[in-house]
Short mmCIF file of C-alpha atoms and ligand atoms in Angstrom, two decimals:
data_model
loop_
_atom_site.label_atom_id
_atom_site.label_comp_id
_atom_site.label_asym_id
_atom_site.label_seq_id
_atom_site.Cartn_x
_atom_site.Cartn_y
_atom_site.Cartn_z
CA UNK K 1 -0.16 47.69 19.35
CA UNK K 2 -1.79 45.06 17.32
CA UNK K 3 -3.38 47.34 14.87
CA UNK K 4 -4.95 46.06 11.12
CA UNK K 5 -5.42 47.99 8.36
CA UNK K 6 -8.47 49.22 8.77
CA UNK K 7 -7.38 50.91 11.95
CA UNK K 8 -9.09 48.49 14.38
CA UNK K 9 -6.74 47.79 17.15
CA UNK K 10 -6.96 43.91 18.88
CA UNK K 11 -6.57 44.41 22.91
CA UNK K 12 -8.75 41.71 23.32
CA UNK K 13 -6.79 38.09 23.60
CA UNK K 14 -8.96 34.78 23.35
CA UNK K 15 -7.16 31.95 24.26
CA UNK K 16 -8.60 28.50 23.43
CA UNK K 17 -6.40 26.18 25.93
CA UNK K 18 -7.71 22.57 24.46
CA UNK K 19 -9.85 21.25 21.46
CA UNK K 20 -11.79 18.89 23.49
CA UNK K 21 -14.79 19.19 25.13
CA UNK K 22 -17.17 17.28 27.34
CA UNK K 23 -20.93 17.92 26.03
CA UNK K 24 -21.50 17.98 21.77
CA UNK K 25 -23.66 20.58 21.23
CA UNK K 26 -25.00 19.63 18.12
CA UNK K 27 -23.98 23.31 17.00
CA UNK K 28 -20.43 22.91 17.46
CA UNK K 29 -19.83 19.22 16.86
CA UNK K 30 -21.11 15.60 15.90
CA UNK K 31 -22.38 13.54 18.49
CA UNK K 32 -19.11 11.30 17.98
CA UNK K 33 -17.24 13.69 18.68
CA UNK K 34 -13.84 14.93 16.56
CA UNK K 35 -9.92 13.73 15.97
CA UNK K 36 -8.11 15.78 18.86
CA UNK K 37 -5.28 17.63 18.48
CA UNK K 38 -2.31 15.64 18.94
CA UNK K 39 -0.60 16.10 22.41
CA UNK K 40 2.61 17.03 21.17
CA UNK K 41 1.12 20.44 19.05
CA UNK K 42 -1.09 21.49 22.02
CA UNK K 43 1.10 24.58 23.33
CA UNK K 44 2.16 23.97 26.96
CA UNK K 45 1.42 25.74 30.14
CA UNK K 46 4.21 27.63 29.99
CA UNK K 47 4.29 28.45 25.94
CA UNK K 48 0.61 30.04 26.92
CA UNK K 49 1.75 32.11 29.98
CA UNK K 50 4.87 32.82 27.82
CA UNK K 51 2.89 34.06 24.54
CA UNK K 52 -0.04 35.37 26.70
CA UNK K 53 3.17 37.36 28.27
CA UNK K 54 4.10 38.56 24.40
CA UNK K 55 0.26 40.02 24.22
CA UNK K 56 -0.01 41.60 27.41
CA UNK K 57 3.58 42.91 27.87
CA UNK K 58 4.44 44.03 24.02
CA UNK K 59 1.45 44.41 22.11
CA UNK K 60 -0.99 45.71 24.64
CA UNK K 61 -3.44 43.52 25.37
CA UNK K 62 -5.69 43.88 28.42
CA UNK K 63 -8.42 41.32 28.04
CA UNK K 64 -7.62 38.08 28.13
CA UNK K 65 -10.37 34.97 27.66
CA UNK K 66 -9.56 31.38 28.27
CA UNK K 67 -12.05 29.41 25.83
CA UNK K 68 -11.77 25.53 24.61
CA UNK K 69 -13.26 23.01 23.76
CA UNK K 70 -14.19 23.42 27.42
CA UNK K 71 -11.06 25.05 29.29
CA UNK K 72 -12.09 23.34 32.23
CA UNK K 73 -10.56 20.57 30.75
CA UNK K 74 -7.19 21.48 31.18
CA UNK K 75 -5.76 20.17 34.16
CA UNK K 76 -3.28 23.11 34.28
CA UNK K 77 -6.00 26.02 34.02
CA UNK K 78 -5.70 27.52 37.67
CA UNK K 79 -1.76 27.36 37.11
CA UNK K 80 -2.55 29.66 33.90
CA UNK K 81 -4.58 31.95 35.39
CA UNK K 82 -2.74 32.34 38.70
CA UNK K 83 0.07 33.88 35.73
CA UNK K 84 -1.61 35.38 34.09
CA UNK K 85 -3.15 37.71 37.27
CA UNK K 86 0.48 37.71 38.01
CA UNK K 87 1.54 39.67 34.17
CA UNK K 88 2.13 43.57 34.80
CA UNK K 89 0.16 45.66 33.40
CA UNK K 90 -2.33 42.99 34.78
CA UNK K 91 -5.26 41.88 32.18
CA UNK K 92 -8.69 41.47 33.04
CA UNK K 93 -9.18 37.67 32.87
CA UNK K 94 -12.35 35.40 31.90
CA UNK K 95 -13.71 32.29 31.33
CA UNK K 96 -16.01 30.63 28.34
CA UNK K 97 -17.10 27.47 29.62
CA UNK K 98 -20.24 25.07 29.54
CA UNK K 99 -20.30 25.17 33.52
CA UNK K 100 -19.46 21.36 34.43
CA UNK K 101 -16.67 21.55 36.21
CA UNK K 102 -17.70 24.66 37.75
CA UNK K 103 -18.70 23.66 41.32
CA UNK K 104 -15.27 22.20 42.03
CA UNK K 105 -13.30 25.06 40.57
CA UNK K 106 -15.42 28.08 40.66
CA UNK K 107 -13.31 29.10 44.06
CA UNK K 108 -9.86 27.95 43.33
CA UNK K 109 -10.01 30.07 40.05
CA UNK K 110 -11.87 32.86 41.32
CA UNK K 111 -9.01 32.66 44.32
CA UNK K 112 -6.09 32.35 41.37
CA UNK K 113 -7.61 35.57 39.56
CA UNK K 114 -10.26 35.05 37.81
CA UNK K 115 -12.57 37.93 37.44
CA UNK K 116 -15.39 36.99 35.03
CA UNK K 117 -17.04 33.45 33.52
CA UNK K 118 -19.35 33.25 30.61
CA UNK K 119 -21.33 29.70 30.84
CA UNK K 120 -23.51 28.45 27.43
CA UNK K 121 -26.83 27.66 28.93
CA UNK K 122 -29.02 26.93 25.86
CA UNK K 123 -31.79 25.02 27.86
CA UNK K 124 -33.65 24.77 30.99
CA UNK K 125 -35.39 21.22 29.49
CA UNK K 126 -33.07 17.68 30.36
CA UNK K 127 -34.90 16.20 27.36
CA UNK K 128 -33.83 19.24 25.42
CA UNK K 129 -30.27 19.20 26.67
CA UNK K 130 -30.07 15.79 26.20
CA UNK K 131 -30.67 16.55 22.51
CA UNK K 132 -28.64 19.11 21.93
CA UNK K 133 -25.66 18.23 23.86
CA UNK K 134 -26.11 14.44 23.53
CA UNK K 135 -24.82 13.99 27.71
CA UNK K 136 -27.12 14.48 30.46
CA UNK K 137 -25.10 17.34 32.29
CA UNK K 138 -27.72 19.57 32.50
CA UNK K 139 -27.79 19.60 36.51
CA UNK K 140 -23.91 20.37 36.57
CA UNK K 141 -24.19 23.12 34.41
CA UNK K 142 -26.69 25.16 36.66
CA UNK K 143 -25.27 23.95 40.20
CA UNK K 144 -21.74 25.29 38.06
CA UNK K 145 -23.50 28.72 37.55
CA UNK K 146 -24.61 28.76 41.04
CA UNK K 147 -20.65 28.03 42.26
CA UNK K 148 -19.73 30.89 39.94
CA UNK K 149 -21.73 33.02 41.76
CA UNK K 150 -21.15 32.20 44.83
CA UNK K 151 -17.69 32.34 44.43
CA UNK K 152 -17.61 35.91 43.48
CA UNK K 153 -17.28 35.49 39.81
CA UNK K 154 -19.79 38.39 39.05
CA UNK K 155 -21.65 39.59 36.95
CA UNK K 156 -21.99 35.55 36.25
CA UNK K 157 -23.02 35.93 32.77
CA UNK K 158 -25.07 33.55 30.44
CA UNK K 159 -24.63 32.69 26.94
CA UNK K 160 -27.56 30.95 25.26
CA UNK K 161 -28.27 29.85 21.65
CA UNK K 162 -31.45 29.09 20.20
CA UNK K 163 -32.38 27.03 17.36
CA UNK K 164 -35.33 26.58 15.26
CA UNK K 165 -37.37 23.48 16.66
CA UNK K 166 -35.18 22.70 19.03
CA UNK K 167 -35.06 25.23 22.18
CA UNK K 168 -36.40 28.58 20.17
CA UNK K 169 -39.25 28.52 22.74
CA UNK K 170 -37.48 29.10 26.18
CA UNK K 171 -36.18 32.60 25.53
CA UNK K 172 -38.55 34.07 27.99
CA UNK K 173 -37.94 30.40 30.62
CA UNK K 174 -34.30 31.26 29.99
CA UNK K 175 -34.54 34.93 30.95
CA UNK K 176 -36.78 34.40 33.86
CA UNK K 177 -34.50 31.61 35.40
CA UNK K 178 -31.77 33.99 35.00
CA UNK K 179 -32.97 37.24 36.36
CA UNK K 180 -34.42 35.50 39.47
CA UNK K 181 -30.70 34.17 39.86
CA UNK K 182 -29.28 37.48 38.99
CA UNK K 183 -27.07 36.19 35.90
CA UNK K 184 -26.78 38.28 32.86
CA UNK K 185 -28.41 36.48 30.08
CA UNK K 186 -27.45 37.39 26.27
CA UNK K 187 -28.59 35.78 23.10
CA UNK K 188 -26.28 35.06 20.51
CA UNK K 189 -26.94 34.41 16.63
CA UNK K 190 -25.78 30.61 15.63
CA UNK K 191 -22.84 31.16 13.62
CA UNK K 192 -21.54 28.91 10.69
CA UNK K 193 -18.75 27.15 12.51
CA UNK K 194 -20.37 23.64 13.34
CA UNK K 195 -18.22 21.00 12.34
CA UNK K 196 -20.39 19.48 10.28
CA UNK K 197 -21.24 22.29 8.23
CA UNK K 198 -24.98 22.05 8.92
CA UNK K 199 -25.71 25.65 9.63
CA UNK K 200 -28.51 27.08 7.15
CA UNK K 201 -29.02 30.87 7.40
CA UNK K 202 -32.58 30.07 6.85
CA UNK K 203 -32.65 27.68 10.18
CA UNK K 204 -31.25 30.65 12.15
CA UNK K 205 -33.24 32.32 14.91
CA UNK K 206 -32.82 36.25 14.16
CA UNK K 207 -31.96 38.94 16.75
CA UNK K 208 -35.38 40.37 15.52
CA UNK K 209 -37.07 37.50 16.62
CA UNK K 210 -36.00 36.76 19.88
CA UNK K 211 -36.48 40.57 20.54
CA UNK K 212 -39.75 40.34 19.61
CA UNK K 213 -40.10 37.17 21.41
CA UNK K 214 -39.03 38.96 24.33
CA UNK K 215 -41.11 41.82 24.02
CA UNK K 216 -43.99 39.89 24.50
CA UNK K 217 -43.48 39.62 27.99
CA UNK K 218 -40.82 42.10 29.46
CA UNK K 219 -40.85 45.85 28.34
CA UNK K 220 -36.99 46.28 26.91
CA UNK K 221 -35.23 49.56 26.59
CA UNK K 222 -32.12 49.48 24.23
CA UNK K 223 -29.61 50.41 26.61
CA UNK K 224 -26.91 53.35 25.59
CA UNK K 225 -25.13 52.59 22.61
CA UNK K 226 -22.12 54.75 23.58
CA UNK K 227 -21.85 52.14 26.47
CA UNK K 228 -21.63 49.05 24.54
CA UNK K 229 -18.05 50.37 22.72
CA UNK K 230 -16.88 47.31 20.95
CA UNK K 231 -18.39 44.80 22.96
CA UNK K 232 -20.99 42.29 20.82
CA UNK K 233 -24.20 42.69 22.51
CA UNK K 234 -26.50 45.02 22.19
CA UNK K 235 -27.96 45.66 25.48
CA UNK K 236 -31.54 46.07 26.70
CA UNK K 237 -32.40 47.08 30.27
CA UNK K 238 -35.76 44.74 31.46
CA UNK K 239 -38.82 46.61 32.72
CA UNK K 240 -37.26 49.82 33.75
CA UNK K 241 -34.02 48.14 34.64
CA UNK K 242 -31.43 47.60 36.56
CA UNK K 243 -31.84 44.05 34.99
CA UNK K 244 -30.50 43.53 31.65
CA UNK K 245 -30.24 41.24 28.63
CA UNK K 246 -28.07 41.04 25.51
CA UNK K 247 -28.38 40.30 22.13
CA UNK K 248 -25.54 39.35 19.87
CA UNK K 249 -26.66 39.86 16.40
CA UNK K 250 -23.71 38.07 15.16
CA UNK K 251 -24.79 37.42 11.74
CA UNK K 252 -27.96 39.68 10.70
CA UNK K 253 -26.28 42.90 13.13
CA UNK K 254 -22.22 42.11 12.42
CA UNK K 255 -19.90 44.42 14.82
CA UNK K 256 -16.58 43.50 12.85
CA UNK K 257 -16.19 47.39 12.13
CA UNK K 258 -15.79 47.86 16.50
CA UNK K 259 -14.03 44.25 16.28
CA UNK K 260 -11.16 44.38 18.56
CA UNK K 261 -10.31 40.49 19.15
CA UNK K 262 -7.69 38.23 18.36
CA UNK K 263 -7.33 34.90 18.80
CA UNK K 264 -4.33 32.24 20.11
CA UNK K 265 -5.41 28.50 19.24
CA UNK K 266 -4.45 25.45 21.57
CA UNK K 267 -2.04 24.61 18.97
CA UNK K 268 -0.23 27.71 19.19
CA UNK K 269 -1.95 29.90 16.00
CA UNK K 270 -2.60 33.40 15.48
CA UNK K 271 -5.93 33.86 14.47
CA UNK K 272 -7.27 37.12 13.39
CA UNK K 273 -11.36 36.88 13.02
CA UNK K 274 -13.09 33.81 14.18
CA UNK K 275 -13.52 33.45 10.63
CA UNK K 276 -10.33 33.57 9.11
CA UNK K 277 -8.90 31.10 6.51
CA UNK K 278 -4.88 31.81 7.10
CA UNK K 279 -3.24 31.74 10.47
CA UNK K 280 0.10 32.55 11.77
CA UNK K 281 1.92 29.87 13.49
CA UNK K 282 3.55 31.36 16.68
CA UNK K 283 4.43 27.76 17.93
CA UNK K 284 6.93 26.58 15.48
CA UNK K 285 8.00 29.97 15.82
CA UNK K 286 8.55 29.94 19.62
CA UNK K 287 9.91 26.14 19.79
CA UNK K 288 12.71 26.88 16.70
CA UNK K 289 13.94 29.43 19.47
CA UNK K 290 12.39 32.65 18.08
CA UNK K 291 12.88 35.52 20.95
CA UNK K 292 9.86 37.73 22.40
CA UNK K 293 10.54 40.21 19.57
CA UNK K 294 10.48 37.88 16.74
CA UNK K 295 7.35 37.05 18.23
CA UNK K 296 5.57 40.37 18.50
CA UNK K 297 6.43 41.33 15.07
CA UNK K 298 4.65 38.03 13.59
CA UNK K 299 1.94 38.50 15.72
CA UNK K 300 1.81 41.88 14.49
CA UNK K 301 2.05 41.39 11.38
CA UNK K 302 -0.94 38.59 11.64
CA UNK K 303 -3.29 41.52 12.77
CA UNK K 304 -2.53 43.84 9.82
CA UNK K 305 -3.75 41.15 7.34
CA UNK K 306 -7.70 41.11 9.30
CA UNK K 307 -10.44 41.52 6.62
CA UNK K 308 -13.11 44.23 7.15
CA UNK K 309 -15.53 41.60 8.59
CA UNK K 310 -17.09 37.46 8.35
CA UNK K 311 -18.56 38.24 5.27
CA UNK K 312 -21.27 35.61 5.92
CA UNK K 313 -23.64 37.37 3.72
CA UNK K 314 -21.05 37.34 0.67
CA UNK K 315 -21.57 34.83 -2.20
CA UNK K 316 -17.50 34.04 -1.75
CA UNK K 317 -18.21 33.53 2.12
CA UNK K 318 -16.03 30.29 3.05
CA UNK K 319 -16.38 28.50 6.28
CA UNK K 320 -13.01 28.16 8.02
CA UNK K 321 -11.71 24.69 8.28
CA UNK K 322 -11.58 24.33 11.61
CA UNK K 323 -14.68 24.02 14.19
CA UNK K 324 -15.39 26.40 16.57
CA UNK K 325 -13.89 23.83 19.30
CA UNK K 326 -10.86 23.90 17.63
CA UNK K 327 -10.58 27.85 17.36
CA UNK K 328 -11.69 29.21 20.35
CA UNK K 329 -15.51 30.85 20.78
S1 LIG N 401 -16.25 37.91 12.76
FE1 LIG N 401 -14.06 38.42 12.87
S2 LIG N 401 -13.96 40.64 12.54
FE2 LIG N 401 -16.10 40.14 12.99
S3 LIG N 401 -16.29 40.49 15.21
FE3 LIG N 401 -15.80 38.30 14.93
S4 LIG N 401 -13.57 38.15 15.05
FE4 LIG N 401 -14.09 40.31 14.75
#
């Protein structure tokens, strides 16, 4: 068991697979992009499926997320998840991705195992996208969604970000567009992990506010908390239901005391919060011939060390070093 000191126990594996990404979404990195990860530190296929092995088999995970950069990215992603489906006690497996790619790979992962993807939608507007993402992808990303779907990736589930001034009025577009489509939309709080440091609590669009945005036009019912257990989102069934929408409340409503994540970087580090400052380095471990046990035990002892929560609000609060891209979402 990966458990920390506060008792919280981490059965919930994020993998990021590669640093690099395709669109820069202004809140993750500058339009210019960032210096990669060298090749030679980026763990290989087989040091994932090996470590990812480690979680699954020793420490019991049972949720495991590919993330980036944009996994898509990674030539050898269908290989990965084909082993991954193929670990006993088998994990449930998912995707984080911005959608391009999507229409070419939707069925080929779905057929290696894949059960669930997650695609960042933050705009219905090209203009809009265009600004935010800097690349004009914004027709890949829905005819992406509509592959998930149609590949049986369901629920297909959205994950949008609004700013102030920039897309803060399409929360209702965004909703509408994916209720007729059947995708399940949830908000989530920008979090201070752009590269450039350029996130302002004060810029930040509020849980509040895009509930009450929200409520303008759809009647929402907070949904059973009991059901939401230690996932993010606080859920809100849509006039009456059986539609529903999410909101992560990632800053203003933290859920670090339900928190049951842990995180494996592309370059082979133990990460224990999203927002952590120290990591444990599994890869020098693995490639100076450590054994599956040596393994467990750091990764175990990586856990123990979480802190309570982000601590965003605290006057002490330090932004980790490394971007979101390079950590994993
Ligand atoms: S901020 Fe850290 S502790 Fe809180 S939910 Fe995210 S990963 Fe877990």
């Amino acid at each position: 068991m990966l458990r920390d000191s506060f008792g919280r126990v981490a059965t919930d594996l994020r993998v990021s697979l590669t640093d690099r990404c395709n669109l820069r979404c202004s809140y993750c990195m500058p339009p210019e992009g960032l210096d990669w990860l060298p090749r030679p530190e980026l763990l290989s296929a087989d040091e994932i499926v090996r470590l990812v092995a480690v979680g699954v088999g020793r420490l019991g995970v049972t949720e495991v997320r590919y993330t980036g950069g944009e996994p898509l990215l990674r030539r050898e992603l269908t290989d990965i998840v084909a082993r991954t489906a193929a670990l006993r006690p088998r994990p449930r497996i998912s995707l984080t991705t911005n959608g391009i790619g999507l229409v070419r790979l939707a069925a080929p992962l779905a057929e290696a195992g894949l059960d669930r993807v997650n695609v960042s939608l933050d705009t219905l507007e090209p203009e809009t996208f265009r600004r935010l993402a800097h690349r004009d992808r914004l027709t890949d990303v829905l005819d992406g969604l509509a592959s998930a779907g149609a590949a049986g990736l369901r629920p297909v589930k959205v994950n949008a970000v609004l700013m102030r001034g920039v897309n803060d009025r399409e929360a209702v577009p965004l909703l509408r567009y994916c209720l007729e489509r059947g995708y399940e939309l949830r908000f989530i709080e920008q979090m201070p992990l752009d590269a450039q440091h350029g996130w302002r609590r004060e810029n930040m669009v509020t849980a509040e506010e895009i509930l009450a945005r929200l409520r303008e036009e759809f009647a929402l019912t907070e949904a059973d908390p009991a059901e939401r257990g230690s996932a993010p989102a606080e859920l809100f069934s849509i006039d009456g239901g059986p539609a529903r929408v999410g909101v992560i409340g990632s800053v203003t409503r933290p859920f670090c005391g339900a928190c049951d994540r842990v995180r494996l970087t592309a370059d082979g580090q133990i990460r224990n919060c999203l927002f952590a400052t120290e990591e444990s380095d599994l890869r020098t471990a693995m490639r100076s011939g450590a054994g599956d046990d040596e393994l467990a035990e750091r990764w175990r002892a990586a856990v123990r060390t979480k802190k309570a929560g982000h601590g965003i609000d605290d006057r002490s609060f330090l932004q980790p070093s490394r971007p979101m891209s390079a950590i994993g979402g």
